[in-house]
Structures are given as structure tokens and as C-alpha cells.
mmCIF file as gemmi writes it, N, C-alpha and C atoms, coordinates in Angstrom:
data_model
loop_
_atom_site.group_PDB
_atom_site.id
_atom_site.type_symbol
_atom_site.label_atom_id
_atom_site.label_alt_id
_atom_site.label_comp_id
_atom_site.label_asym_id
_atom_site.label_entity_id
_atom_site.label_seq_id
_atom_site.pdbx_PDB_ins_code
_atom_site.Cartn_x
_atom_site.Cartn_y
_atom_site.Cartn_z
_atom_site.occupancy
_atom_site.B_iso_or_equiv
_atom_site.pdbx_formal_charge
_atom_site.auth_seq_id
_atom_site.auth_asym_id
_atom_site.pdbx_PDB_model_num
ATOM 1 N N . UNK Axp A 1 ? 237.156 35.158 137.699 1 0 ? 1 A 1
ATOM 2 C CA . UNK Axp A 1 ? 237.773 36.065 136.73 1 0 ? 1 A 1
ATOM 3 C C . UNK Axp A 1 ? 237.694 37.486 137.292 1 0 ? 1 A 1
ATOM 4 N N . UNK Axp A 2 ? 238.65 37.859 136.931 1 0 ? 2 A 1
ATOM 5 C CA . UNK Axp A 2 ? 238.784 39.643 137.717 1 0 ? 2 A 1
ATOM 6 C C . UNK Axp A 2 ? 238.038 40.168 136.391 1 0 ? 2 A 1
ATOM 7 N N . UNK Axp A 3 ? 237.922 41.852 137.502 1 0 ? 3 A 1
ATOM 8 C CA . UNK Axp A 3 ? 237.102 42.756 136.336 1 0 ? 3 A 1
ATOM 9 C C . UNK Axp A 3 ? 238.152 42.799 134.943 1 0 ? 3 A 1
ATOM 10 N N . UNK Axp A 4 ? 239.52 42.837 135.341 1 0 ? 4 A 1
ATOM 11 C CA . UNK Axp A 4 ? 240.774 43.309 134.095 1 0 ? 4 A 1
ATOM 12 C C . UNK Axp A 4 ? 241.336 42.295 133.8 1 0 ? 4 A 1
ATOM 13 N N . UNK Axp A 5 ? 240.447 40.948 133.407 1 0 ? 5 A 1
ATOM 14 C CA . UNK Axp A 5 ? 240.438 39.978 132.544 1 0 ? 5 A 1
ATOM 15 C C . UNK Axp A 5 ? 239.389 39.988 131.877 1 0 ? 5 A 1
ATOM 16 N N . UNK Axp A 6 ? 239.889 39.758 130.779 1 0 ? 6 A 1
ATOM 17 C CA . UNK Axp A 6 ? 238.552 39.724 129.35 1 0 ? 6 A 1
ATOM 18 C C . UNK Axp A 6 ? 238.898 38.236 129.06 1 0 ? 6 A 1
ATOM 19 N N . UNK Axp A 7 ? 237.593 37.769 128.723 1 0 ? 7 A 1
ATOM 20 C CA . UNK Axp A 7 ? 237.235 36.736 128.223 1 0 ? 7 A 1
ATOM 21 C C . UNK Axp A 7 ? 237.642 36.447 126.428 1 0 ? 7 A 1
ATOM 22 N N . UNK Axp A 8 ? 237.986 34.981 125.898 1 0 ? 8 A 1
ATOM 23 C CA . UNK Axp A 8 ? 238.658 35.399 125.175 1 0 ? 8 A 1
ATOM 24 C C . UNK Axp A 8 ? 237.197 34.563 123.962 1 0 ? 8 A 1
ATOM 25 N N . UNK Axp A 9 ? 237.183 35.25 123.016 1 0 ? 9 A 1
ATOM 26 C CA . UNK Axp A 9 ? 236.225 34.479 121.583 1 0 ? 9 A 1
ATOM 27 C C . UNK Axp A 9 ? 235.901 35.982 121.197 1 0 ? 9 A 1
ATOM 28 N N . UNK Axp A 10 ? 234.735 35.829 120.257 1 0 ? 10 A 1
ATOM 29 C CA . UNK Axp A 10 ? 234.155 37.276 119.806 1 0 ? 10 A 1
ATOM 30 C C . UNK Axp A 10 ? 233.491 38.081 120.106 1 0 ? 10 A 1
ATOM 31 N N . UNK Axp A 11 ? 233.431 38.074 121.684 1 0 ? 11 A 1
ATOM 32 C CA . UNK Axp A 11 ? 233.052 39.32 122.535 1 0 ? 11 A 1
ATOM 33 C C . UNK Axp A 11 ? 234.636 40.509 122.899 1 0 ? 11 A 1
ATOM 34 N N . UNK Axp A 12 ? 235.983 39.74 122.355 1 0 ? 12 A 1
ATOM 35 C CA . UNK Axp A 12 ? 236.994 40.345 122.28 1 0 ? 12 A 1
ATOM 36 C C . UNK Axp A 12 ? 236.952 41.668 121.504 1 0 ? 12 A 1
ATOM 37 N N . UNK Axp A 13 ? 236.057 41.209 120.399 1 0 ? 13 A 1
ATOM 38 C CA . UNK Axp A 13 ? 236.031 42.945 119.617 1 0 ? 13 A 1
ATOM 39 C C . UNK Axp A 13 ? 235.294 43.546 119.868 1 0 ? 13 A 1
ATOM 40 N N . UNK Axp A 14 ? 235.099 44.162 120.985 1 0 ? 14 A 1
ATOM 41 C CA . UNK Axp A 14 ? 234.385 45.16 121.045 1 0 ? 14 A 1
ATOM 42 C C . UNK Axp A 14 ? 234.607 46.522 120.171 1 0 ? 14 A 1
ATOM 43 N N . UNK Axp A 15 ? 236.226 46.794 120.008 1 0 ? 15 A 1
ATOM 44 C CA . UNK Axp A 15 ? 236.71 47.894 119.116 1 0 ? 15 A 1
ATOM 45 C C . UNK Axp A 15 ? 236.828 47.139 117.854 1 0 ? 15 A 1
ATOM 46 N N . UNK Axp A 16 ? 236.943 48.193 116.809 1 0 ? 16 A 1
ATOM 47 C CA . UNK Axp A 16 ? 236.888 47.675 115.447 1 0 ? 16 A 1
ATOM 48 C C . UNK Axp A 16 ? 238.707 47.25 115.445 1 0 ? 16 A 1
ATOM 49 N N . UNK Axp A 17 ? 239.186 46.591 114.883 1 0 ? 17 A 1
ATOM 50 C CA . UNK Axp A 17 ? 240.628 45.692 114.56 1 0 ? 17 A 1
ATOM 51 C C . UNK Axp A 17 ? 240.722 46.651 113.789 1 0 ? 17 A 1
ATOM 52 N N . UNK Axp A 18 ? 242.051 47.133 114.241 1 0 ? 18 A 1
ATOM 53 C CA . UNK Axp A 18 ? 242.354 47.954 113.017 1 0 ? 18 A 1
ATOM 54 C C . UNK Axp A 18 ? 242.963 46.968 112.09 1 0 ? 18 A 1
ATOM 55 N N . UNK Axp A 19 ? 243.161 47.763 110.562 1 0 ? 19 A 1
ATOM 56 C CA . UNK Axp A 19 ? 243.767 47.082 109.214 1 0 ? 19 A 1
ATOM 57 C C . UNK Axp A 19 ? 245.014 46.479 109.716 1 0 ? 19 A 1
ATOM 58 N N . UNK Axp A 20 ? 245.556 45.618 108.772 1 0 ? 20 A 1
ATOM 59 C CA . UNK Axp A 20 ? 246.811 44.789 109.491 1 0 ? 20 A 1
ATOM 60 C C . UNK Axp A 20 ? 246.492 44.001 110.075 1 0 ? 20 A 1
ATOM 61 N N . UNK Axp A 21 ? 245.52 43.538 111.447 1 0 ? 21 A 1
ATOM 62 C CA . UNK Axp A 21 ? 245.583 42.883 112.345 1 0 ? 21 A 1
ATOM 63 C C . UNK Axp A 21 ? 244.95 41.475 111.612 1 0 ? 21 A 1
ATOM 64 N N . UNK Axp A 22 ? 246.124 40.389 112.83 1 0 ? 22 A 1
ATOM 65 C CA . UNK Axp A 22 ? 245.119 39.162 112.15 1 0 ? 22 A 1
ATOM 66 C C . UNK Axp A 22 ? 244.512 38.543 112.86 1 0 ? 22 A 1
ATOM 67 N N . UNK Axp A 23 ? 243.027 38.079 112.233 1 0 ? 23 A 1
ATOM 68 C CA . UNK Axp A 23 ? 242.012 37.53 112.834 1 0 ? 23 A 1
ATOM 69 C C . UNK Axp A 23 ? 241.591 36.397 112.592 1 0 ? 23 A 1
ATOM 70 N N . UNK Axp A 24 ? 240.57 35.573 113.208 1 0 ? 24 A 1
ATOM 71 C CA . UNK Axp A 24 ? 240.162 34.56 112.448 1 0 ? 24 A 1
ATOM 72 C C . UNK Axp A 24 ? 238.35 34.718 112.41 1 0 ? 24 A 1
ATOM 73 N N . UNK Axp A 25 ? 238.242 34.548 111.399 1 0 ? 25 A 1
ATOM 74 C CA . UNK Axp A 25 ? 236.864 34.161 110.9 1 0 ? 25 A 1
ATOM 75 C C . UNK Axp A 25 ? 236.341 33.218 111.546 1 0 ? 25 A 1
ATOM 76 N N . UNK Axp A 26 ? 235.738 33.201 112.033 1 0 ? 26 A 1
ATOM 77 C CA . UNK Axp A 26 ? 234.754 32.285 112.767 1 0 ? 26 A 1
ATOM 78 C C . UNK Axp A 26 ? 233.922 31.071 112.451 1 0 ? 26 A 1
ATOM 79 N N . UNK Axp A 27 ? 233.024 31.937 111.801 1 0 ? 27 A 1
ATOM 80 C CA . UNK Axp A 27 ? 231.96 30.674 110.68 1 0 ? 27 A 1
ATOM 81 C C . UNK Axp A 27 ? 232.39 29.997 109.487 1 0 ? 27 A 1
ATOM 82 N N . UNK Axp A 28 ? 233.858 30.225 108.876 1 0 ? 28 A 1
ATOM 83 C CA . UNK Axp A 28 ? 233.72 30.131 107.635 1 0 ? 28 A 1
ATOM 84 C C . UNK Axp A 28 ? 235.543 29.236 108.643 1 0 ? 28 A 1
ATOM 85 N N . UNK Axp A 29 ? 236.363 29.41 109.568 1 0 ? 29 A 1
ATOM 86 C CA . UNK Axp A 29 ? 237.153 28.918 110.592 1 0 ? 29 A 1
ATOM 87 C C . UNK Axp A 29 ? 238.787 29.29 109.431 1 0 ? 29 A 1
ATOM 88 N N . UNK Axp A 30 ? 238.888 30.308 108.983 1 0 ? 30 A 1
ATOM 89 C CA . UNK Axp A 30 ? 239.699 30.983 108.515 1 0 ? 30 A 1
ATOM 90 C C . UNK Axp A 30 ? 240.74 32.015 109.514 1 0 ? 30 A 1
ATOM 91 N N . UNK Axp A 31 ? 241.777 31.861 109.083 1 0 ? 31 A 1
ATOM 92 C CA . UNK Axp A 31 ? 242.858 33.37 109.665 1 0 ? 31 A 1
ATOM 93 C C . UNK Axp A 31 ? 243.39 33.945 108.539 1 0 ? 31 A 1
ATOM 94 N N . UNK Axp A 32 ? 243.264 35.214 108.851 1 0 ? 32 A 1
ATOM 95 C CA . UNK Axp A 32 ? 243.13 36.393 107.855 1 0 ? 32 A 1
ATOM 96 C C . UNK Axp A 32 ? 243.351 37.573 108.231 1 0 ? 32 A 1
ATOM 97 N N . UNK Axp A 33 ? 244.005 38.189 107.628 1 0 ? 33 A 1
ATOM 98 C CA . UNK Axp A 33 ? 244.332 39.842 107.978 1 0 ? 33 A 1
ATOM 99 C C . UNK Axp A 33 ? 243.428 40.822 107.37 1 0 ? 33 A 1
ATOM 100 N N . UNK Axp A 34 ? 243.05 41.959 108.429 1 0 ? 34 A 1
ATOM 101 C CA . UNK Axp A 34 ? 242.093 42.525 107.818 1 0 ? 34 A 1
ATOM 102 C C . UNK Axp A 34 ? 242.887 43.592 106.939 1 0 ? 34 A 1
ATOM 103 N N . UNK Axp A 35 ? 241.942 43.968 106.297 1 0 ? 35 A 1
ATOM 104 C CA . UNK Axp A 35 ? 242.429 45.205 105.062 1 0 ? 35 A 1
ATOM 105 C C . UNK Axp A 35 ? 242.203 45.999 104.656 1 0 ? 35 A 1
ATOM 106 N N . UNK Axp A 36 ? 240.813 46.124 104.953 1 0 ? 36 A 1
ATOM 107 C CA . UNK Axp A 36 ? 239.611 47.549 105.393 1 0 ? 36 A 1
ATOM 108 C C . UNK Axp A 36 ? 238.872 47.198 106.316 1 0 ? 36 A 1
ATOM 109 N N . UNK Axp A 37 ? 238.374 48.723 106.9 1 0 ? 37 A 1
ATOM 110 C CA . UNK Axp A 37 ? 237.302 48.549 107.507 1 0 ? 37 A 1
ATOM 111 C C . UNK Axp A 37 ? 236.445 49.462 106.977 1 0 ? 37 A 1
ATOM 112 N N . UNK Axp A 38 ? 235.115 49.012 107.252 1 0 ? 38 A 1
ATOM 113 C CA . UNK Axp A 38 ? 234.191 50 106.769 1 0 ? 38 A 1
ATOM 114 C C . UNK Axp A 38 ? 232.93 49.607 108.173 1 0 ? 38 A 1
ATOM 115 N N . UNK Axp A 39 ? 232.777 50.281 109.191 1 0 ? 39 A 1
ATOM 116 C CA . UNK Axp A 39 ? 231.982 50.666 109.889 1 0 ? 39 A 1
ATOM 117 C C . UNK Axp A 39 ? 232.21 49.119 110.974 1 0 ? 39 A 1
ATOM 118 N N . UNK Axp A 40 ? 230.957 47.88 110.756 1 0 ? 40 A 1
ATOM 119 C CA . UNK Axp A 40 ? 231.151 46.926 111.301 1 0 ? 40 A 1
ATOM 120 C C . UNK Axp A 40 ? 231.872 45.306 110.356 1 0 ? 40 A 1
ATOM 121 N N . UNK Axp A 41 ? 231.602 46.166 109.202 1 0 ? 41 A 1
ATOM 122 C CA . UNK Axp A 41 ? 232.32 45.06 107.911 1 0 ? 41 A 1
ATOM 123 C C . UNK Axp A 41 ? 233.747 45.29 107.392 1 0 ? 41 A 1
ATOM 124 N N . UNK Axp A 42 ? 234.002 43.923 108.216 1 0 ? 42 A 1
ATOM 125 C CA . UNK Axp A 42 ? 235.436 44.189 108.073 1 0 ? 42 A 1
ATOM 126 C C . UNK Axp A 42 ? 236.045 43.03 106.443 1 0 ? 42 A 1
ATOM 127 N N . UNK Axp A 43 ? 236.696 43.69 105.734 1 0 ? 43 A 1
ATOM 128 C CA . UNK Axp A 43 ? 237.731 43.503 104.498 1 0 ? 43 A 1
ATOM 129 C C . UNK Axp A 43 ? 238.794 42.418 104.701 1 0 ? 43 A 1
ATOM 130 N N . UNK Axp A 44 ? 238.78 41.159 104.373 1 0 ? 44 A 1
ATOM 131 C CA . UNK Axp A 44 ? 239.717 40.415 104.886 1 0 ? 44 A 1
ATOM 132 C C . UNK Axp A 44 ? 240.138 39.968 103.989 1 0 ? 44 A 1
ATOM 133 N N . UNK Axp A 45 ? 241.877 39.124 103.793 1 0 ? 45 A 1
ATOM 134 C CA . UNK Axp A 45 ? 242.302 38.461 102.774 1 0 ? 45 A 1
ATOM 135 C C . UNK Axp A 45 ? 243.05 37.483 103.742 1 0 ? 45 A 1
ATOM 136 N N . UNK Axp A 46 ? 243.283 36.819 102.945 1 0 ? 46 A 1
ATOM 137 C CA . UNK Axp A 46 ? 243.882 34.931 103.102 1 0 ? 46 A 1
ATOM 138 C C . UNK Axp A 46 ? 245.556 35.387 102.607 1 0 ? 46 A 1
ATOM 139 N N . UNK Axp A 47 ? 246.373 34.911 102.673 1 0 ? 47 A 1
ATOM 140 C CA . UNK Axp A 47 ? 247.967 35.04 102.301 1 0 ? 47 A 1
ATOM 141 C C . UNK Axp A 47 ? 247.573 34.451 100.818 1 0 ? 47 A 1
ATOM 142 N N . UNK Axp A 48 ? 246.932 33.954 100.208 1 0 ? 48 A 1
ATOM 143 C CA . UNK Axp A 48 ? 246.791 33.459 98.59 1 0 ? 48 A 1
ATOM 144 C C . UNK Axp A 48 ? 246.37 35.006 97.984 1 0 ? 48 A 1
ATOM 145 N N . UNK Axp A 49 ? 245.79 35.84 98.664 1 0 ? 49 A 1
ATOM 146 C CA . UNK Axp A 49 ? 245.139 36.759 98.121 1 0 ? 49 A 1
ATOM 147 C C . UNK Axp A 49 ? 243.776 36.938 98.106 1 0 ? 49 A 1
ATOM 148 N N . UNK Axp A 50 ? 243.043 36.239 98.668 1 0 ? 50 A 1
ATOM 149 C CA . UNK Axp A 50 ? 241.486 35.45 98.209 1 0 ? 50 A 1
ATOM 150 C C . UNK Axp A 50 ? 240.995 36.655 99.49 1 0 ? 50 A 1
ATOM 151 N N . UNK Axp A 51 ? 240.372 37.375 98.946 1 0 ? 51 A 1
ATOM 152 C CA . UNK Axp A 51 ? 239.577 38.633 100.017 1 0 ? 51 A 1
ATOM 153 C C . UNK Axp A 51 ? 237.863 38.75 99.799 1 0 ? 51 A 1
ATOM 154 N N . UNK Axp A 52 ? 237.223 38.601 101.041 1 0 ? 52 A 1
ATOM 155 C CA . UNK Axp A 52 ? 235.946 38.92 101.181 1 0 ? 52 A 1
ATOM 156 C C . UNK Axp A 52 ? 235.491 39.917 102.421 1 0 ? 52 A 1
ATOM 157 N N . UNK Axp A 53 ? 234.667 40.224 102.747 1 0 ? 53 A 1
ATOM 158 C CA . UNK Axp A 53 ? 234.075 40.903 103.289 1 0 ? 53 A 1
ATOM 159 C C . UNK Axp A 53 ? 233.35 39.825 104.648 1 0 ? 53 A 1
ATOM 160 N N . UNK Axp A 54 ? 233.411 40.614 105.767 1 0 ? 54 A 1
ATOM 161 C CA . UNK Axp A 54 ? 232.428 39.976 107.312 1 0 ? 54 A 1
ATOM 162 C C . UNK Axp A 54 ? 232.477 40.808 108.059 1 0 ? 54 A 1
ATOM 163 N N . UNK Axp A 55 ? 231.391 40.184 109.062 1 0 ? 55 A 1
ATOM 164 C CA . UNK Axp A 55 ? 231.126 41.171 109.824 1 0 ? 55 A 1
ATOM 165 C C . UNK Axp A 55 ? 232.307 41.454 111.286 1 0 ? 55 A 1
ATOM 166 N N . UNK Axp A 56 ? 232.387 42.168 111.846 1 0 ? 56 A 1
ATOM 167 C CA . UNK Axp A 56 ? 233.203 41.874 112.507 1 0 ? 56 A 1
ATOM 168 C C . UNK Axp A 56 ? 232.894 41.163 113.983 1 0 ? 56 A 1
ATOM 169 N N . UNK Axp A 57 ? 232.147 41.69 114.151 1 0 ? 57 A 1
ATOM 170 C CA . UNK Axp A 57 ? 231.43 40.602 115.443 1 0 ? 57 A 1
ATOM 171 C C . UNK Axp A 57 ? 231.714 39.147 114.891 1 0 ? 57 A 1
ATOM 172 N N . UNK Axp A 58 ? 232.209 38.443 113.985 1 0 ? 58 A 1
ATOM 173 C CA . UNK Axp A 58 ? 232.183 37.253 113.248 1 0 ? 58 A 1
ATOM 174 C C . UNK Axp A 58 ? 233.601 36.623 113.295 1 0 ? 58 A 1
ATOM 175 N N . UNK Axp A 59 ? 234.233 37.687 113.613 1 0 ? 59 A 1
ATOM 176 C CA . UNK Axp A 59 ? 235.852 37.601 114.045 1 0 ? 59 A 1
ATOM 177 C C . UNK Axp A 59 ? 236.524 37.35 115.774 1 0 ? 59 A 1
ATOM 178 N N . UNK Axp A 60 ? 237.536 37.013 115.583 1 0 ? 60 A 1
ATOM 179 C CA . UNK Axp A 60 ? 237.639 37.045 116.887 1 0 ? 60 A 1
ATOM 180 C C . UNK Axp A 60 ? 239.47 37.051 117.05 1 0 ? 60 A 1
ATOM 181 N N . UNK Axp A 61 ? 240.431 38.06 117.081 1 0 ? 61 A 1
ATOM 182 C CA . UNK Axp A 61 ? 241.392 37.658 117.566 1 0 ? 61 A 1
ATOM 183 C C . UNK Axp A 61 ? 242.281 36.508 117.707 1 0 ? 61 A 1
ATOM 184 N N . UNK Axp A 62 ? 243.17 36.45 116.468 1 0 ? 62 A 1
ATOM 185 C CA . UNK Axp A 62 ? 244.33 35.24 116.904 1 0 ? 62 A 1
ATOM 186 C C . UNK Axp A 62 ? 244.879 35.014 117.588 1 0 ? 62 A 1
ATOM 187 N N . UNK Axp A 63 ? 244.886 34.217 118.286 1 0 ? 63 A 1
ATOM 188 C CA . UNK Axp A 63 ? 245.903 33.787 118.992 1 0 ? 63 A 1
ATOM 189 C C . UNK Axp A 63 ? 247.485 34.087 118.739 1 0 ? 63 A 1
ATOM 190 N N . UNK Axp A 64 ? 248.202 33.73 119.256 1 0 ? 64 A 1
ATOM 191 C CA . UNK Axp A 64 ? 249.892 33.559 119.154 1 0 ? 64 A 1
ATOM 192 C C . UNK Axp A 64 ? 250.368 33.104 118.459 1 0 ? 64 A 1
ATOM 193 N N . UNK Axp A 65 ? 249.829 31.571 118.066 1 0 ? 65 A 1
ATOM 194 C CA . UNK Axp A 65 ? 250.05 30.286 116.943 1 0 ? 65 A 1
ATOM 195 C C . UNK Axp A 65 ? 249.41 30.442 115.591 1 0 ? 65 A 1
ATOM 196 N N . UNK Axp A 66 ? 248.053 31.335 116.059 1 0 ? 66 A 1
ATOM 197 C CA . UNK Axp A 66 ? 247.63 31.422 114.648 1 0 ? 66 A 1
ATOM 198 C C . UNK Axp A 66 ? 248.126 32.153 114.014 1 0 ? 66 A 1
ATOM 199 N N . UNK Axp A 67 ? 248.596 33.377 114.378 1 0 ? 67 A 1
ATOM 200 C CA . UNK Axp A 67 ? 248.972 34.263 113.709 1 0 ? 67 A 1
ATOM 201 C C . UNK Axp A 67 ? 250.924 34.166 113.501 1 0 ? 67 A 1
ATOM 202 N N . UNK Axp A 68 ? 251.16 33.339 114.187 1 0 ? 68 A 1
ATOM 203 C CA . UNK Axp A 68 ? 252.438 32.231 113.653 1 0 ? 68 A 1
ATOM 204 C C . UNK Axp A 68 ? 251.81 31.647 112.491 1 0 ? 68 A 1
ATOM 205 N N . UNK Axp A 69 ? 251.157 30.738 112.316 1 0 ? 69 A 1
ATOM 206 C CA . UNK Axp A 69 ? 250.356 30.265 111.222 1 0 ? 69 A 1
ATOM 207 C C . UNK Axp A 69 ? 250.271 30.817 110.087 1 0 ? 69 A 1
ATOM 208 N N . UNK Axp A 70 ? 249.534 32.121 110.482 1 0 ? 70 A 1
ATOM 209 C CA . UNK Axp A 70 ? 249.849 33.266 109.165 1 0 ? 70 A 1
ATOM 210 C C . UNK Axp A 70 ? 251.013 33.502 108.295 1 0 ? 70 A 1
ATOM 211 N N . UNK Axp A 71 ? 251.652 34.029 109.546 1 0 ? 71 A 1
ATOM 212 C CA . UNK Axp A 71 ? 252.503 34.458 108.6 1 0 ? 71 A 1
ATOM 213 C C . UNK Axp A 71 ? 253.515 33.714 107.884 1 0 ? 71 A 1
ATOM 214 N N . UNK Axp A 72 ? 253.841 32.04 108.258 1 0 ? 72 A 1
ATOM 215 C CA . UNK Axp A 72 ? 254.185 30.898 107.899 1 0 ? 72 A 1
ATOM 216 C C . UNK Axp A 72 ? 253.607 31.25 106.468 1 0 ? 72 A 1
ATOM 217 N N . UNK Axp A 73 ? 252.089 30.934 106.784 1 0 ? 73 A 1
ATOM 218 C CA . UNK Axp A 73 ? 251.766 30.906 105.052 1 0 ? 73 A 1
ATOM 219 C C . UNK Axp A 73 ? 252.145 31.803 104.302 1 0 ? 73 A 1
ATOM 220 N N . UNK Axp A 74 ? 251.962 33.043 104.941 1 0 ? 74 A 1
ATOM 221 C CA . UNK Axp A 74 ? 252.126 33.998 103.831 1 0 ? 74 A 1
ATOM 222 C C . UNK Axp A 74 ? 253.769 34.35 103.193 1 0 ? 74 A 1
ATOM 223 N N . UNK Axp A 75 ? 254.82 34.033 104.134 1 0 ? 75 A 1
ATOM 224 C CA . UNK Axp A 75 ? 256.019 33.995 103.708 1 0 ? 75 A 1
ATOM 225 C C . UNK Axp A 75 ? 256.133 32.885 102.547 1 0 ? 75 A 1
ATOM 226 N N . UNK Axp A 76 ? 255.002 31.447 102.591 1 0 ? 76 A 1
ATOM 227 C CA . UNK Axp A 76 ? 254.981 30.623 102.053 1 0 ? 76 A 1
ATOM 228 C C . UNK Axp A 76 ? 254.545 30.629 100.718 1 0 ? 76 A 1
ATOM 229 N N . UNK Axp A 77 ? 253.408 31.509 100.49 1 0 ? 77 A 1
ATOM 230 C CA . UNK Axp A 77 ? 252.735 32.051 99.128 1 0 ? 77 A 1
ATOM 231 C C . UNK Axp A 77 ? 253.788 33.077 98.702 1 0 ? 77 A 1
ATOM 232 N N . UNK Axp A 78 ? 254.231 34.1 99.569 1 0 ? 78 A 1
ATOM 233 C CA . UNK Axp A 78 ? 255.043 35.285 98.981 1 0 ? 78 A 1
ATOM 234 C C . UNK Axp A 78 ? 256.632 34.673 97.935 1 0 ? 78 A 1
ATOM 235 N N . UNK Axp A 79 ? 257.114 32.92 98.532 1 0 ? 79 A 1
ATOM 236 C CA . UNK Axp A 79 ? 258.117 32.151 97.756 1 0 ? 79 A 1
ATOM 237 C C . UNK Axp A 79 ? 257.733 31.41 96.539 1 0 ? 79 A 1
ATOM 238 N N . UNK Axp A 80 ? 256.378 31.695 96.525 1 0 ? 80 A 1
ATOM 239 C CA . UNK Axp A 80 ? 256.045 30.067 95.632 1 0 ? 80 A 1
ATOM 240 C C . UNK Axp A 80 ? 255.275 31.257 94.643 1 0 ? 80 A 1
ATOM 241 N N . UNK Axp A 81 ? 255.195 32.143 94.528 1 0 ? 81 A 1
ATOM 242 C CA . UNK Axp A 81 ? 254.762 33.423 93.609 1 0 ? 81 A 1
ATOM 243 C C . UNK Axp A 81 ? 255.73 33.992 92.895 1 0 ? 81 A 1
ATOM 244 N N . UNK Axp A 82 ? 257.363 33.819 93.764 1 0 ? 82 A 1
ATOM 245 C CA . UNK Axp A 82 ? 258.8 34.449 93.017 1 0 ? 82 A 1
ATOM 246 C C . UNK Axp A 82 ? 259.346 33.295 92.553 1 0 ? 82 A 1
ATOM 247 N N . UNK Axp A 83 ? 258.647 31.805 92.793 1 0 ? 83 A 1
ATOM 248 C CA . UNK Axp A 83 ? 259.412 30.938 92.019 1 0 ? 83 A 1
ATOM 249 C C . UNK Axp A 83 ? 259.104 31.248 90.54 1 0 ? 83 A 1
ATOM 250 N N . UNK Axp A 84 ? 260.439 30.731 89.452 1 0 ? 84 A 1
ATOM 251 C CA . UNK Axp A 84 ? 260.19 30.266 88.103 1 0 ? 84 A 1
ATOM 252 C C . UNK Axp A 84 ? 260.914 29.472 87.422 1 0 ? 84 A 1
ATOM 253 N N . UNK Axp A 85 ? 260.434 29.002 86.803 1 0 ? 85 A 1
ATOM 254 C CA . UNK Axp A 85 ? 260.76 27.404 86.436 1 0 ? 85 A 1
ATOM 255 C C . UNK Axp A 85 ? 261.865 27.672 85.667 1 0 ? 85 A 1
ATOM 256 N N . UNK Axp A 86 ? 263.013 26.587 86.219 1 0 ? 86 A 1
ATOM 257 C CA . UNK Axp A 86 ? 264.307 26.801 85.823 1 0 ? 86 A 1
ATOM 258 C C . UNK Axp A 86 ? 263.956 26.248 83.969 1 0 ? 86 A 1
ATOM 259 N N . UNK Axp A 87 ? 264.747 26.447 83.06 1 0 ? 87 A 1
ATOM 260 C CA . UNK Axp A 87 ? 265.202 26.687 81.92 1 0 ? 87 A 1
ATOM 261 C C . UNK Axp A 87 ? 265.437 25.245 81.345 1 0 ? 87 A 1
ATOM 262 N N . UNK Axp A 88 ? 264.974 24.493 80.111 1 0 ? 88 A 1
ATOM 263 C CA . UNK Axp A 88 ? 265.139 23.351 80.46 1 0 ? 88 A 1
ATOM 264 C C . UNK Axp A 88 ? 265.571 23.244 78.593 1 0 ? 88 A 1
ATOM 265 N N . UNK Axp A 89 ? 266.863 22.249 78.574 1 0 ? 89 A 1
ATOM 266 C CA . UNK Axp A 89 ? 267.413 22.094 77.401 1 0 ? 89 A 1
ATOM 267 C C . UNK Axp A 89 ? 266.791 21.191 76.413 1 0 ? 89 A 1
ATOM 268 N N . UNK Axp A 90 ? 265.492 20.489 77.187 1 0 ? 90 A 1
ATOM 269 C CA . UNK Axp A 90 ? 264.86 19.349 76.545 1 0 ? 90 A 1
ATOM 270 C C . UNK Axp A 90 ? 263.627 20.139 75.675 1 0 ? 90 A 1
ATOM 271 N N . UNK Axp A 91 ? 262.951 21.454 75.943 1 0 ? 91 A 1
ATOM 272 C CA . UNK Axp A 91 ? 262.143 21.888 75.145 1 0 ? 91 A 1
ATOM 273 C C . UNK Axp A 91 ? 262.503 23.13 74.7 1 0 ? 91 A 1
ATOM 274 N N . UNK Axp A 92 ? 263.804 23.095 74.254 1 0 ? 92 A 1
ATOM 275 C CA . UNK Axp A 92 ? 263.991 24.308 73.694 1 0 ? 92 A 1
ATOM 276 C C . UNK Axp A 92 ? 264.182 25.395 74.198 1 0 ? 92 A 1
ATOM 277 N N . UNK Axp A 93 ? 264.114 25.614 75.274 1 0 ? 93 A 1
ATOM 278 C CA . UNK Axp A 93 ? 263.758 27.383 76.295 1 0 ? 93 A 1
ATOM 279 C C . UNK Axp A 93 ? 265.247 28.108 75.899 1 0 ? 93 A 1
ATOM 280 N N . UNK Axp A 94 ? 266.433 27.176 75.644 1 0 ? 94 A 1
ATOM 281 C CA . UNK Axp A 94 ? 267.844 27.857 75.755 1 0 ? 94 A 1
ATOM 282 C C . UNK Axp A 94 ? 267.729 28.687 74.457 1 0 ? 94 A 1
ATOM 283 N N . UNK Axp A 95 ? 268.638 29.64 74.383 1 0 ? 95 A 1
ATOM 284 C CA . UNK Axp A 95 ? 269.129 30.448 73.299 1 0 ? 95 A 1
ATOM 285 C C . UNK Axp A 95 ? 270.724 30.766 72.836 1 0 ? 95 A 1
């Protein structure tokens, strides 16, 4: 390995990820975008919305696919949140 290859897992963050970026959680084997940072604890949420707090040493950089992955889901939650249930003549809903 040359010096200007980095090795890839969670010695990748050495800098804090900025907000936006997506990562995956490590211990808990999640991908997630972060959403704050606060020093080494980084703010993360899931495309459902579901946000906790880790450390960031605990993270490590998505890949290509994962973060394909992501945003799959999250286009996927962002449709199934604007669905609503069509109108139905059998219980009354019409006017």
C-alpha cells in the first residue's frame, strides 16, 4: 500500500463527517446520514426518521452501494409518507 492510500473501515475518520454525509454505524450495522455534530458525537438519522446519537470513531464511511442503498430508502419512505388512501364508496368517505 502506498503512503496516498488510506485504508478503508473506521480509521477513515480521522476528520469529523460533516452533516449530510452518509455513514454507517458500525456496532449497531446501520447507514445513516449524519445531522449534527457535536465535537466526537455524531447525530444520526435512518430515512424513517429514527435519530440517535454515536460516537464517531463508531462510524465509518459508505461505500458507493450503501449510500445507493440510502437513498433508495429514503426516496422510499419520502413516497410511502405522501401516500393516502384512496376514497372508498363502501364506508362512506364520498360526499
Amino acid at each position: 500500500m502506498s503512503e496516498h492510500e488510506k485504508p478503508t473501515g473506521a480509521s477513515d475518520l480521522r476528520a469529523v463527517p460533516p452533516v449530510g454525509d452518509v455513514v454507517v454505524d458500525v456496532p449497531r450495522n446501520h447507514i445513516v446520514k449524519v445531522t449534527a455534530v457535536n465535537g466526537d458525537v455524531l447525530t444520526v438519522a435512518r430515512p424513517s426518521g429514527l435519530a440517535w446519537e454515536t460516537q464517531r470513531q463508531d462510524c465509518r464511511p459508505a461505500t458507493a452501494a450503501e449510500q445507493r442503498d440510502f437513498e433508495i430508502a429514503s426516496r422510499t419512505q419520502a413516497k410511502s409518507k405522501s401516500y393516502t388512501r384512496p376514497l372508498s364508496p363502501l364506508r362512506g368517505d364520498r360526499t
